[in-house]
Short mmCIF file of C-alpha atoms in Angstrom, two decimals:
data_model
loop_
_atom_site.label_atom_id
_atom_site.label_comp_id
_atom_site.label_asym_id
_atom_site.label_seq_id
_atom_site.Cartn_x
_atom_site.Cartn_y
_atom_site.Cartn_z
CA MET A 138 -41.25 8.53 129.80
CA LEU A 139 -39.39 5.24 129.49
CA ALA A 140 -41.70 3.55 132.00
CA ALA A 141 -44.71 4.73 130.01
CA SER A 142 -43.12 3.40 126.81
CA VAL A 143 -42.65 -0.05 128.34
CA LEU A 144 -46.33 -0.14 129.34
CA TRP A 145 -47.43 0.97 125.86
CA GLY A 146 -45.25 -1.70 124.30
CA THR A 147 -47.50 -4.38 125.82
CA THR A 148 -50.69 -3.20 124.08
CA GLY A 149 -50.24 -5.02 120.77
CA THR A 150 -49.45 -8.31 122.45
CA ALA A 151 -52.37 -7.89 124.87
CA ALA A 152 -54.73 -7.28 121.94
CA THR A 153 -53.81 -10.67 120.44
CA PHE A 154 -55.49 -12.35 123.44
CA ALA A 155 -58.84 -10.98 122.27
CA PRO A 156 -58.85 -12.01 118.57
CA GLU A 157 -62.65 -11.66 118.31
CA VAL A 158 -62.41 -7.96 119.20
CA GLY A 159 -61.74 -5.69 116.21
CA PRO A 160 -59.02 -3.02 116.21
CA LEU A 161 -61.54 -0.16 116.37
CA ALA A 162 -63.11 -1.60 119.53
CA ILE A 163 -59.68 -2.23 121.08
CA GLY A 164 -58.61 1.34 120.34
CA ALA A 165 -61.89 2.83 121.57
CA VAL A 166 -61.93 0.91 124.87
CA ALA A 167 -58.24 1.51 125.55
CA MET A 168 -58.04 5.23 124.85
CA GLY A 169 -61.71 5.98 125.48
CA LEU A 170 -62.04 4.49 128.96
CA GLY A 171 -58.44 5.34 129.78
CA GLY A 172 -59.07 8.97 128.84
CA LEU A 173 -62.26 9.17 130.91
CA LEU A 174 -60.39 7.71 133.89
CA GLN A 175 -57.72 10.39 133.48
CA ALA A 176 -60.40 13.08 133.46
CA LEU A 177 -61.97 11.63 136.61
CA PHE A 178 -58.55 11.39 138.28
CA ALA A 179 -57.82 15.03 137.39
CA ALA A 180 -61.33 16.46 137.94
CA PRO A 181 -60.39 18.77 140.87
CA ARG A 182 -57.40 20.16 138.93
CA ILE A 183 -59.48 20.61 135.78
CA ALA A 184 -62.12 22.53 137.74
CA ARG A 185 -59.45 24.70 139.35
CA HIS A 186 -57.88 25.60 136.00
CA ARG A 187 -61.03 25.67 133.86
CA THR A 188 -60.51 29.34 132.98
CA GLY A 189 -57.03 28.72 131.59
CA LEU A 190 -58.23 25.63 129.72
CA ARG A 191 -61.13 27.58 128.25
CA GLU A 192 -58.77 30.34 127.08
CA ARG A 193 -56.70 27.68 125.30
CA GLY A 194 -59.71 25.81 123.99
CA GLY A 195 -58.29 25.45 120.47
CA THR A 196 -55.24 23.62 121.76
CA VAL A 197 -57.43 21.39 123.96
CA LEU A 198 -59.73 20.54 121.02
CA LEU A 199 -56.78 19.80 118.71
CA GLY A 200 -55.27 17.47 121.29
CA ALA A 201 -58.62 15.76 121.98
CA ALA A 202 -59.33 15.17 118.27
CA SER A 203 -55.85 13.70 117.87
CA VAL A 204 -56.42 11.45 120.91
CA ALA A 205 -59.63 10.17 119.29
CA VAL A 206 -58.04 9.41 115.91
CA TYR A 207 -54.77 7.96 117.19
CA PRO A 208 -55.94 4.62 118.68
CA LEU A 209 -58.23 3.85 115.74
CA ALA A 210 -55.34 4.30 113.31
CA PHE A 211 -52.76 2.65 115.59
CA TYR A 212 -54.63 -0.58 116.33
CA SER A 213 -55.86 -0.87 112.74
CA SER A 214 -52.24 -0.52 111.63
CA MET A 215 -51.15 -3.36 113.93
CA HIS A 216 -54.11 -5.48 112.80
CA LEU A 217 -53.17 -5.11 109.13
CA ALA A 218 -49.38 -4.98 109.24
CA GLY A 219 -48.59 -6.99 112.38
CA VAL A 220 -47.75 -5.99 115.93
CA ALA A 221 -44.12 -5.10 115.25
CA VAL A 222 -44.60 -3.13 112.03
CA GLY A 223 -47.70 -1.29 113.24
CA THR A 224 -45.96 -0.20 116.42
CA VAL A 225 -42.70 0.61 114.67
CA VAL A 226 -44.25 2.88 112.03
CA SER A 227 -46.72 4.57 114.40
CA ILE A 228 -44.15 5.35 117.08
CA GLY A 229 -40.97 5.38 115.02
CA THR A 230 -41.98 8.29 112.77
CA ALA A 231 -43.63 10.32 115.54
CA PRO A 232 -40.39 12.08 116.61
CA LEU A 233 -39.98 13.49 113.10
CA ALA A 234 -43.57 14.73 113.12
CA SER A 235 -43.04 16.29 116.56
CA ALA A 236 -39.84 17.98 115.44
CA LEU A 237 -41.60 19.41 112.39
CA ILE A 238 -44.47 20.76 114.52
CA GLU A 239 -42.10 22.36 117.03
CA ARG A 240 -39.94 23.85 114.27
CA VAL A 241 -42.86 25.35 112.32
CA VAL A 242 -45.16 26.41 115.17
CA ASP A 243 -42.74 27.17 118.00
CA GLY A 244 -39.61 28.00 116.03
CA ARG A 245 -37.61 25.59 118.20
CA ARG A 246 -34.15 24.61 117.03
CA LEU A 247 -33.23 20.95 117.25
CA THR A 248 -29.97 19.99 118.96
CA ARG A 249 -27.30 17.90 117.30
CA ARG A 250 -27.75 15.30 120.02
CA TRP A 251 -31.47 14.95 119.27
CA THR A 252 -30.71 14.69 115.55
CA VAL A 253 -28.21 11.86 116.10
CA ALA A 254 -30.58 10.01 118.45
CA ALA A 255 -33.59 10.43 116.17
CA SER A 256 -31.56 9.25 113.16
CA LEU A 257 -30.51 6.09 114.98
CA GLY A 258 -34.07 5.48 116.14
CA LEU A 259 -35.55 6.07 112.69
CA LEU A 260 -33.02 3.74 111.05
CA GLY A 261 -33.83 1.12 113.66
CA THR A 262 -37.56 1.40 113.02
CA VAL A 263 -37.01 1.15 109.27
CA LEU A 264 -34.97 -2.04 109.71
CA LEU A 265 -37.70 -3.51 111.92
CA CYS A 266 -40.35 -2.58 109.38
CA VAL A 267 -38.42 -4.02 106.42
CA ALA A 268 -37.70 -7.24 108.30
CA GLU A 269 -41.35 -7.78 109.24
CA ALA A 270 -42.67 -6.86 105.78
CA ALA A 271 -40.24 -9.30 104.13
CA HIS A 272 -41.26 -12.03 106.55
CA ALA A 273 -44.97 -11.36 105.82
CA ALA A 274 -44.34 -11.58 102.07
CA ASP A 275 -42.40 -14.87 102.42
CA THR A 276 -45.11 -16.38 104.61
CA ASP A 277 -47.83 -15.47 102.12
CA ALA A 278 -45.80 -16.75 99.19
CA HIS A 279 -45.18 -20.12 100.88
CA SER A 280 -48.88 -20.43 101.63
CA GLY A 281 -49.69 -20.00 97.93
CA GLY A 282 -50.83 -16.38 98.07
CA GLY A 283 -47.99 -15.10 95.92
CA GLY A 284 -47.18 -12.38 98.44
CA SER A 285 -49.15 -9.59 96.73
CA ALA A 286 -52.15 -9.59 99.09
CA SER A 287 -49.93 -9.63 102.16
CA VAL A 288 -47.74 -6.81 100.87
CA SER A 289 -50.73 -4.60 99.98
CA THR A 290 -52.25 -5.21 103.42
CA THR A 291 -48.94 -4.37 105.04
CA LEU A 292 -48.68 -1.15 103.03
CA LEU A 293 -52.18 -0.12 104.12
CA GLY A 294 -51.17 -0.81 107.70
CA VAL A 295 -48.04 1.32 107.22
CA GLY A 296 -50.21 4.19 105.91
CA LEU A 297 -52.45 4.03 108.96
CA GLY A 298 -49.33 3.91 111.11
CA LEU A 299 -48.23 7.23 109.61
CA VAL A 300 -51.64 8.71 110.50
CA ALA A 301 -51.17 7.41 114.05
CA ALA A 302 -47.69 8.96 114.21
CA ALA A 303 -49.00 12.37 113.14
CA THR A 304 -51.84 12.36 115.67
CA TYR A 305 -49.53 11.10 118.44
CA ALA A 306 -47.18 14.00 117.73
CA LEU A 307 -50.11 16.45 117.71
CA TYR A 308 -51.58 15.49 121.06
CA SER A 309 -48.12 15.33 122.64
CA TRP A 310 -47.44 18.85 121.38
CA ALA A 311 -50.86 20.10 122.53
CA ALA A 312 -50.43 18.68 126.05
CA HIS A 313 -46.89 20.06 126.32
CA ARG A 314 -48.07 23.47 125.15
CA LEU A 315 -50.79 23.55 127.81
CA ILE A 316 -48.30 22.50 130.50
CA THR A 317 -45.83 25.22 129.48
CA ARG A 318 -48.69 27.75 129.66
CA ARG A 319 -49.02 27.11 133.40
CA ILE A 320 -51.67 24.40 133.23
CA PRO A 321 -50.57 21.55 135.57
CA SER A 322 -49.84 18.28 133.78
CA ARG A 323 -52.69 16.45 135.51
CA ALA A 324 -55.24 19.08 134.44
CA ALA A 325 -53.85 19.32 130.89
CA MET A 326 -53.77 15.56 130.33
CA GLY A 327 -57.15 15.06 132.01
CA ALA A 328 -58.83 17.68 129.82
CA VAL A 329 -57.27 16.53 126.54
CA PHE A 330 -57.70 12.80 127.12
CA GLY A 331 -61.08 13.11 128.82
CA LEU A 332 -62.54 14.98 125.86
CA GLY A 333 -60.83 12.56 123.48
CA GLY A 334 -62.39 9.68 125.44
CA LEU A 335 -65.84 11.22 125.01
CA LEU A 336 -65.27 11.42 121.25
CA LEU A 337 -64.42 7.70 121.22
CA LEU A 338 -67.54 6.58 123.10
CA PRO A 339 -69.75 6.36 119.94
CA VAL A 340 -67.13 4.11 118.31
CA LEU A 341 -67.07 1.94 121.43
CA LEU A 342 -70.87 1.67 121.47
CA VAL A 343 -70.98 0.60 117.81
CA THR A 344 -68.03 -1.84 117.82
CA GLY A 345 -67.61 -2.90 121.45
CA ALA A 346 -70.11 -5.79 121.76
CA PRO A 347 -67.38 -8.49 121.55
CA LEU A 348 -65.67 -6.96 124.60
CA VAL A 349 -68.45 -8.33 126.81
CA GLY A 350 -68.72 -11.60 124.89
CA SER A 351 -66.24 -13.43 127.11
CA TRP A 352 -64.25 -12.97 130.30
CA SER A 353 -60.96 -12.99 128.38
CA ASN A 354 -62.12 -10.20 126.07
CA ALA A 355 -63.34 -8.15 129.03
CA ALA A 356 -60.04 -8.72 130.83
CA VAL A 357 -58.06 -7.48 127.83
CA GLY A 358 -60.24 -4.36 127.56
CA THR A 359 -59.87 -3.66 131.29
CA TYR A 360 -56.11 -4.14 131.16
CA MET A 361 -55.74 -1.85 128.14
CA ALA A 362 -57.74 0.95 129.76
CA LEU A 363 -56.17 0.75 133.24
CA VAL A 364 -52.50 -0.11 132.70
CA PRO A 365 -51.01 1.15 129.42
CA MET A 366 -53.52 3.94 128.82
CA PHE A 367 -54.43 5.34 132.24
CA THR A 368 -51.19 4.61 134.11
CA GLY A 369 -48.98 5.08 131.05
CA TYR A 370 -50.40 8.46 130.16
CA VAL A 371 -50.27 9.71 133.75
CA LEU A 372 -46.53 8.98 133.60
CA PHE A 373 -46.38 10.57 130.14
CA GLY A 374 -47.98 13.77 131.47
CA TRP A 375 -45.46 14.01 134.28
CA GLY A 376 -42.67 13.53 131.75
CA LEU A 377 -44.04 16.24 129.44
CA ALA A 378 -43.71 18.72 132.29
CA HIS A 379 -39.92 18.33 132.07
CA VAL A 380 -39.02 17.58 128.43
CA PRO A 381 -40.16 18.93 125.02
CA ALA A 382 -42.64 16.94 122.96
CA SER A 383 -39.97 15.99 120.40
CA THR A 384 -37.79 14.49 123.14
CA ALA A 385 -40.80 12.71 124.66
CA THR A 386 -41.77 11.09 121.35
CA THR A 387 -38.14 10.10 120.74
CA LEU A 388 -37.92 8.43 124.16
CA SER A 389 -41.09 6.53 123.32
CA LEU A 390 -39.13 4.74 120.58
CA LEU A 391 -38.55 2.18 123.31
CA GLU A 392 -42.17 1.09 122.75
CA PRO A 393 -41.67 -0.56 119.34
CA ALA A 394 -38.59 -2.38 120.61
CA VAL A 395 -40.58 -3.73 123.57
CA ALA A 396 -43.49 -4.60 121.25
CA ALA A 397 -41.21 -6.41 118.81
CA VAL A 398 -39.57 -8.49 121.54
CA LEU A 399 -42.94 -9.37 123.09
CA ALA A 400 -44.31 -10.26 119.65
CA VAL A 401 -41.50 -12.79 119.32
CA LEU A 402 -41.55 -14.16 122.87
CA VAL A 403 -45.32 -14.20 123.48
CA VAL A 404 -47.18 -14.02 120.16
CA GLY A 405 -44.74 -16.26 118.29
CA GLU A 406 -43.91 -13.84 115.46
CA ARG A 407 -40.47 -14.31 113.88
CA LEU A 408 -38.00 -11.44 113.82
CA PRO A 409 -35.07 -11.85 111.38
CA ALA A 410 -31.55 -10.65 112.13
CA THR A 411 -32.30 -7.35 110.39
CA GLY A 412 -35.13 -6.76 112.84
CA TRP A 413 -32.91 -7.44 115.85
CA SER A 414 -30.41 -4.96 114.40
CA GLY A 415 -33.25 -2.43 114.36
CA VAL A 416 -33.97 -3.14 118.03
CA ALA A 417 -30.28 -2.55 118.83
CA LEU A 418 -30.33 0.80 117.00
CA VAL A 419 -33.42 1.90 118.93
CA ILE A 420 -31.63 1.08 122.19
CA ALA A 421 -28.61 3.06 120.96
CA CYS A 422 -30.95 5.98 120.21
CA LEU A 423 -32.23 5.92 123.80
CA ALA A 424 -28.70 5.72 125.16
CA VAL A 425 -27.63 8.79 123.19
CA LEU A 426 -30.68 10.75 124.28
CA THR A 427 -30.69 9.85 127.99
CA THR A 428 -26.98 9.65 128.91
CA PRO A 429 -25.87 12.89 130.63
CA THR A 430 -23.29 14.88 128.68
CA GLY A 431 -19.96 15.84 130.15
CA GLY A 432 -21.05 19.45 130.37
CA GLY A 433 -24.26 18.46 132.10
CA LEU A 434 -22.36 16.33 134.60
CA ARG A 435 -19.92 19.19 135.31
CA ARG A 436 -22.78 21.64 135.78
CA GLY A 437 -24.49 19.18 138.11
CA ARG A 438 -21.32 18.75 140.17
CA ARG A 439 -20.79 22.53 140.36
CA LEU A 440 -24.39 23.03 141.45
CA ALA A 441 -24.10 20.29 144.09
CA ALA A 442 -20.82 21.76 145.36
CA ARG A 443 -22.36 25.23 145.50
CA ARG A 444 -25.34 23.95 147.46
CA THR A 445 -23.04 22.03 149.83
CA GLY A 446 -20.93 25.14 150.34
CA ASP A 447 -24.01 27.26 151.03
CA ALA A 448 -25.24 24.69 153.55
CA VAL A 449 -21.85 24.60 155.32
CA ARG A 450 -21.63 28.40 155.42
CA GLY A 451 -25.18 28.60 156.73
CA ALA A 452 -24.49 26.06 159.47
CA THR A 453 -21.26 27.86 160.40
CA ALA A 454 -23.09 31.19 160.61
CA GLN A 455 -25.74 29.66 162.84
CA ARG A 456 -23.12 28.18 165.17
CA THR A 457 -21.29 31.51 165.30
CA ALA A 458 -24.49 33.37 166.04
CA GLY A 459 -25.32 30.85 168.75
CA ALA A 460 -21.88 31.20 170.30
CA ASP A 461 -22.12 35.01 170.24
CA GLY A 462 -25.53 34.82 171.85
CA GLY A 463 -24.16 32.51 174.54
CA ARG A 464 -21.33 34.89 175.29
#
């Protein structure tokens, strides 16, 4: 999950290297081609489990529709509000949306540990968002714009980021639900993202002409489809087989921190001290969520000791049986 989040965190910065390509085209080529590649990669598994996927067609369609909407909202949010804010809002509020879905639909209780981690992560994302919005307003005011246009554009970007967060939570939940219903992660992710990729193809056909306008634009589109989307979501699917969707979306809070740092180091955006405090809180959130608890460590040690004891007893029994046979 964390490896996938690092890859996703590079998408906003990568998109800045193709300024002639609009956010809809970037989203369509990234998630559209990436989704189709996932379906191709998982084709044998999808065929093998087509009956189970057909029986859960509603969940597959919900996940696919969310996959289609998510990149359009996400990249438009970054285009309007900036790389850091767009990523922060889209990813930072997704854990809350996931928790709400799991609580209402699945009746799942949230642990105190998750609540503490999510609170730290949400506070960190809010600080990042406030820092970037204030910087955007100051920049516009100094350029003679008075700040109002920049603030309204940022707010529109924040709204689209909330749409992205909701759809991200929905397709994460849908994929996790399929996996927990005995559909292998590769088949579940391939079906959901492949169908979502098909839904994005019309958008790509209408908006994607600039992607073939230059080698740099084509390189950005290829990178987005192959690395963060295809590779990242293969890793994401494997992770969903082992953790709930709410935990997965919380772990992905690493993405806005990576995006914010890259926006500063590569794009040249400025991040005030408040923003760096937000990054620190996101890292604290991940530490709380991923550090083994004392009870978990004790259980792990007991299990390891039990397995070691079983192995020793088994080896001793074999040696005894061998000695008896020799006698």
